mmCIF file of C-alpha atoms in Angstrom:
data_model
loop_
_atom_site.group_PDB
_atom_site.id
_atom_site.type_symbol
_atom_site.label_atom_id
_atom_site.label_comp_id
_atom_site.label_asym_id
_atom_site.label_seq_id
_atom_site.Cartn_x
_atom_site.Cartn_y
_atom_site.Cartn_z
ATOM 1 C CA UNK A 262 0.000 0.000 0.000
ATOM 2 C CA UNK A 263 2.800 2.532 0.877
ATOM 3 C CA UNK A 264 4.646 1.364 -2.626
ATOM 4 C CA UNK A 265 1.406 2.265 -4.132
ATOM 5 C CA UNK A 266 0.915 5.576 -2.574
ATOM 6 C CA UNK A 267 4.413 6.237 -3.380
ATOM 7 C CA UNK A 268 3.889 5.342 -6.921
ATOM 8 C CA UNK A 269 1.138 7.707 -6.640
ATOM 9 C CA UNK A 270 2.518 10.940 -5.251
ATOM 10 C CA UNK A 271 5.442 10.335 -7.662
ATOM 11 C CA UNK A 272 3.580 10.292 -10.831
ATOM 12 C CA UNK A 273 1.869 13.462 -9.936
ATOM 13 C CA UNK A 274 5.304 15.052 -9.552
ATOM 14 C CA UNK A 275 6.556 13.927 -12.735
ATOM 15 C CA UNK A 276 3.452 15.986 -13.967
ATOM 16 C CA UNK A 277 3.858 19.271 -11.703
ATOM 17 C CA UNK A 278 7.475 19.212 -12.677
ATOM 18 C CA UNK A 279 6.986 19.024 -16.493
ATOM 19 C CA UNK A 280 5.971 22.403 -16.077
ATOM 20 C CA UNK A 281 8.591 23.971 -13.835
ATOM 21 C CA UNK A 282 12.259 25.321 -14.684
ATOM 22 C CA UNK A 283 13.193 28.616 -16.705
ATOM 23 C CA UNK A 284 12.261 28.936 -19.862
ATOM 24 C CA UNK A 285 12.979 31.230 -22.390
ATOM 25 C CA UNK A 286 10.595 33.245 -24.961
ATOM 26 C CA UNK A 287 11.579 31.704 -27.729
ATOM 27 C CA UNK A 288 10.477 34.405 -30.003
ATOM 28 C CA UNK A 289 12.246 36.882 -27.645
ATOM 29 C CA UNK A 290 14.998 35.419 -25.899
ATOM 30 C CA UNK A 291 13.495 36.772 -22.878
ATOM 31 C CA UNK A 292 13.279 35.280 -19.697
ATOM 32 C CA UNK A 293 9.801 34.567 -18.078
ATOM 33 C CA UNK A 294 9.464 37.456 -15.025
ATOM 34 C CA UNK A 295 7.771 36.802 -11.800
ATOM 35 C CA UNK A 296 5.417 38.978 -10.402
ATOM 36 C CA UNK A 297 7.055 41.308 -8.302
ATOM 37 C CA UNK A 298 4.694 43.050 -6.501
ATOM 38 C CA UNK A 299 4.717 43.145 -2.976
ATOM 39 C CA UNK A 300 0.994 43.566 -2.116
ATOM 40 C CA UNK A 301 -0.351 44.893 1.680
ATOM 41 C CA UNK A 302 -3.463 42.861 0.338
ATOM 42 C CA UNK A 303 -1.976 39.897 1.481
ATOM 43 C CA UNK A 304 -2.080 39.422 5.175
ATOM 44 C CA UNK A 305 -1.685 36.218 6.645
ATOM 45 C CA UNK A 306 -5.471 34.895 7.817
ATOM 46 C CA UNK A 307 -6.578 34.312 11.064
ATOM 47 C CA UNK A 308 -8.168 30.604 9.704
ATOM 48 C CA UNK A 309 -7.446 28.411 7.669
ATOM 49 C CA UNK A 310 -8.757 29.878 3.842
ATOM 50 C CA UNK A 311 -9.460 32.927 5.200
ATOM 51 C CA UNK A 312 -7.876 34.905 2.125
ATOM 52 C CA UNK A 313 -9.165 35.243 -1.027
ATOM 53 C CA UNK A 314 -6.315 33.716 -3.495
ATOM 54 C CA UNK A 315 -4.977 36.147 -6.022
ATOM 55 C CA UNK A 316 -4.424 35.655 -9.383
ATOM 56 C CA UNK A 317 -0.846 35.676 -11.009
ATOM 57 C CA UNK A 318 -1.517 37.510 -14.249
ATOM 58 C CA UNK A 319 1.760 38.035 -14.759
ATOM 59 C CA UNK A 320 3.088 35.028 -14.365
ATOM 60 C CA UNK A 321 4.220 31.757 -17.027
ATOM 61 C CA UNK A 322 0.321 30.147 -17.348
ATOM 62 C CA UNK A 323 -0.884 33.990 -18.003
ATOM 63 C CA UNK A 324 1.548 34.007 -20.609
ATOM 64 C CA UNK A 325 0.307 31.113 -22.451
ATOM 65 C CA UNK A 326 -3.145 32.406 -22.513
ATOM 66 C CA UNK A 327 -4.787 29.201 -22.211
ATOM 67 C CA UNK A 328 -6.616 30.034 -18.754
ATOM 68 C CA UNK A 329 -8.759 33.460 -17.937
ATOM 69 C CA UNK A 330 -8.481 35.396 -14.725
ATOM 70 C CA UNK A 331 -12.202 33.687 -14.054
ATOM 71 C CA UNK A 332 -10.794 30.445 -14.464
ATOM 72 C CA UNK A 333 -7.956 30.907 -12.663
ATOM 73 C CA UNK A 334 -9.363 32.392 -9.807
ATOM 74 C CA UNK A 335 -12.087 29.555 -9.635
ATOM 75 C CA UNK A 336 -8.438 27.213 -9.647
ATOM 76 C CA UNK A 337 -7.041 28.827 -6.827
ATOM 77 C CA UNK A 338 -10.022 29.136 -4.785
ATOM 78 C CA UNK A 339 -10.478 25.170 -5.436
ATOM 79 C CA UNK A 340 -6.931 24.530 -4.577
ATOM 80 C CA UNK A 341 -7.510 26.238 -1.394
ATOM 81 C CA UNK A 342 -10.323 24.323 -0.056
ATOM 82 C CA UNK A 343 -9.154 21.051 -1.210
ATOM 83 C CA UNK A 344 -5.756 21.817 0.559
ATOM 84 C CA UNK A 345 -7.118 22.542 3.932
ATOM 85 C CA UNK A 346 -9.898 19.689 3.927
ATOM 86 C CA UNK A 347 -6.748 17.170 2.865
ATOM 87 C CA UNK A 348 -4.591 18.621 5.700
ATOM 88 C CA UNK A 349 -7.395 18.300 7.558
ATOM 89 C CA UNK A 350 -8.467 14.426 6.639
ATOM 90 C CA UNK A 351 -11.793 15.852 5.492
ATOM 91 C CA UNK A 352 -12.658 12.640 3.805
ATOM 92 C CA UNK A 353 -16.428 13.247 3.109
ATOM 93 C CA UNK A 354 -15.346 16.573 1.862
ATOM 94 C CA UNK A 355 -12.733 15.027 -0.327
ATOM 95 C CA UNK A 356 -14.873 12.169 -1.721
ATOM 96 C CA UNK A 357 -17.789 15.017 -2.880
ATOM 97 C CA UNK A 358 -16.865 18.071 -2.566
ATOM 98 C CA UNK A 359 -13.970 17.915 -5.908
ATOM 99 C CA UNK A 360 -13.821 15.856 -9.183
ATOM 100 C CA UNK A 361 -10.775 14.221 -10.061
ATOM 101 C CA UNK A 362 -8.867 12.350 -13.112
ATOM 102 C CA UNK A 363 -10.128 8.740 -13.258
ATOM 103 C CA UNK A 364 -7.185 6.376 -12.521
ATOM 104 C CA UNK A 365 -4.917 6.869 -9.573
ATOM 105 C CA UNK A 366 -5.583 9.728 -8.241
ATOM 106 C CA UNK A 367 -9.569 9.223 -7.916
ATOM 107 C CA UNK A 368 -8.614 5.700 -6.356
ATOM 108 C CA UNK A 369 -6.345 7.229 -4.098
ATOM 109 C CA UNK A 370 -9.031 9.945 -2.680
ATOM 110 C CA UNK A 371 -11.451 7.058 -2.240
ATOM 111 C CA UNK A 372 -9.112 4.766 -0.532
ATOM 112 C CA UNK A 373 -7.716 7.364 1.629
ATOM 113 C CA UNK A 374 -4.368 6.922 0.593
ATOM 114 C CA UNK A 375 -3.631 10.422 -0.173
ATOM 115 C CA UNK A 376 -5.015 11.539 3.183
ATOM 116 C CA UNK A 377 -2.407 9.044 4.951
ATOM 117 C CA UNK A 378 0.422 10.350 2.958
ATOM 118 C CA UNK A 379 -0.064 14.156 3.696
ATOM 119 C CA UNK A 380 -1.182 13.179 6.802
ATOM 120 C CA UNK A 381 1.993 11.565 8.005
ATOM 121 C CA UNK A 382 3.823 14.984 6.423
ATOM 122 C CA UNK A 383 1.466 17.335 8.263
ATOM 123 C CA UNK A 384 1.951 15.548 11.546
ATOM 124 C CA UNK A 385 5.561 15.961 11.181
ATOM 125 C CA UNK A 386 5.412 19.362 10.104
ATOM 126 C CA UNK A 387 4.095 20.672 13.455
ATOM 127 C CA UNK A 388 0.739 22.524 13.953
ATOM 128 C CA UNK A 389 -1.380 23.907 10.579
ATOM 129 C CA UNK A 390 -1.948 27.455 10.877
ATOM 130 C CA UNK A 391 -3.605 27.925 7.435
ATOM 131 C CA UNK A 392 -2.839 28.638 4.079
ATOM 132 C CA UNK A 393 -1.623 31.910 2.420
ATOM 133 C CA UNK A 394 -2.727 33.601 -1.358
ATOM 134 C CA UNK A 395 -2.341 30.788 -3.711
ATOM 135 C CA UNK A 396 -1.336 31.584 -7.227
ATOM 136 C CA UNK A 397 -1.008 29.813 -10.812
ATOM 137 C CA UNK A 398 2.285 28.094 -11.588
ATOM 138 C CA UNK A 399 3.502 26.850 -14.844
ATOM 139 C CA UNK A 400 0.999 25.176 -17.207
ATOM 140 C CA UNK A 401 2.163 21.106 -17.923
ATOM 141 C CA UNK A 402 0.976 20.393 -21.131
ATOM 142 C CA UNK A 403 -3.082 19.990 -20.445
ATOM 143 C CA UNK A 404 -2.543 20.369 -16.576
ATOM 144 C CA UNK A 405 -2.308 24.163 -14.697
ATOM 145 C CA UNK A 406 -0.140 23.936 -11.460
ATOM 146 C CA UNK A 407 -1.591 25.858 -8.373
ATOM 147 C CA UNK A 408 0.811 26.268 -5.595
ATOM 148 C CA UNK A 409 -0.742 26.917 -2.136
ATOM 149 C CA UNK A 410 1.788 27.452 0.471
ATOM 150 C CA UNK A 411 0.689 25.849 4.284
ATOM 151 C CA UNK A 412 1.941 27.277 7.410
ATOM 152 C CA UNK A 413 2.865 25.295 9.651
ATOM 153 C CA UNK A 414 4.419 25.886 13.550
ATOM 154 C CA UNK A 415 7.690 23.530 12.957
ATOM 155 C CA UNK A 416 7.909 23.328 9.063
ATOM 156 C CA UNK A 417 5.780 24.859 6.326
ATOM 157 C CA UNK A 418 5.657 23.856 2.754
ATOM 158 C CA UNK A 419 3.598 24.174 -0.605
ATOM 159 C CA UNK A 420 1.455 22.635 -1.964
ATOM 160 C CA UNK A 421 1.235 21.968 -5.776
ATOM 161 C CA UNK A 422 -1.889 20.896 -7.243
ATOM 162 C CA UNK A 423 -2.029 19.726 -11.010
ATOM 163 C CA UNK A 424 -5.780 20.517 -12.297
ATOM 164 C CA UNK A 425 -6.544 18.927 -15.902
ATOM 165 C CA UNK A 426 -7.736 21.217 -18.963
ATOM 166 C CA UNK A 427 -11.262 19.888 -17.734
ATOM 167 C CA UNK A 428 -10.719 21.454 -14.182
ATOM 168 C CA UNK A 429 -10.211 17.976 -12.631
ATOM 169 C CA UNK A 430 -7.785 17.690 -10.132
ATOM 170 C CA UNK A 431 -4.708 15.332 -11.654
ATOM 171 C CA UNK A 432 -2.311 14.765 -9.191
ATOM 172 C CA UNK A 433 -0.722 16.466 -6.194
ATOM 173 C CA UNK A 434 2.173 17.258 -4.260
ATOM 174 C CA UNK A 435 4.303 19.016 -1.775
ATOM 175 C CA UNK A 436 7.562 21.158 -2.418
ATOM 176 C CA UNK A 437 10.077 23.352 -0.476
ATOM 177 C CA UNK A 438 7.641 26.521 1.139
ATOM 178 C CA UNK A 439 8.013 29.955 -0.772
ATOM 179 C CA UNK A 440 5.250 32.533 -0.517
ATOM 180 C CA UNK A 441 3.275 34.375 -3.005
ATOM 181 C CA UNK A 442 5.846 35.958 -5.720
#
């Protein structure tokens, strides 16, 4: 079961990482810039989802132009919720409250083997004290990457969630914490 799991939370890395790295405008030469606002709009919440997420406009899947502010909001704001219900081991709210890619990552929802696995991270991680503004990431082919970065008391980290063109959620995973750019 843990091979499987593992098997699990590695294939949706492959697909978060497809998408990340420099890259260059290739009709340009330029290099792709982060926001760099610094905005007094983001303050951390007292609760868990508390903020509204904020849209990276700016950023590399704004540049491709396959995904609308609207849509991208709607991403973030779904990334949000399902991040604190699976820090949380909401599994009701996990089972009904999102759609997901058929294949391993619906079968690991309804199994609860995702739960376990950010589970046993969370635990070791120290207390959650929410999340902060999520933005868009790099777009992977059909699949938009949402980062959502957790606070926790001992060790926070992100979260990277890979929805599908269809607004399914395709895999997920955790990386190294950095805050909004």
């Amino acid at each position: 079961m843990r091979k499987k799991t593992l098997v699990i939370l590695m294939a949706a890395a492959v697909f978060a990482l497809a998408g990340c790295g420099d890259k260059t405008d290739k009709d340009t030469g330029k290099e792709d810039k982060k926001q760099e606002e610094t905005s007094a709009e983001t303050e951390t919440p007292e609760t868990p989802g508390e903020a509204e997420p904020e849209v990276d406009m700016e950023g590399p899947a704004a540049e491709t132009e396959q995904i609308s502010e609207s849509d991208g909001r709607k991403l973030m704001e779904t990334a949000v919720a399902f991040t604190e219900d699976l820090i949380a081991a909401n599994h009701d709210n996990l089972v009904n409250n999102y759609e997901y890619e058929e294949g391993d990552m619906k079968t690991s929802v309804e199994n609860g083997e995702l739960e376990q696995a950010i589970s046993s991270a969370a635990a070791s991680s120290g207390e959650f004290k929410g999340t902060k503004a999520a933005w868009l990431g790099d777009q992977a082919g059909d699949y938009t990457n949402v980062q959502v970065p957790c606070e926790f008391a001992d060790q926070p980290w992100n979260m990277f969630i890979a929805f599908a063109a269809d607004g399914k959620i395709g895999g997920v995973r955790t990386d190294v914490y950095k805050e909004t750019p």
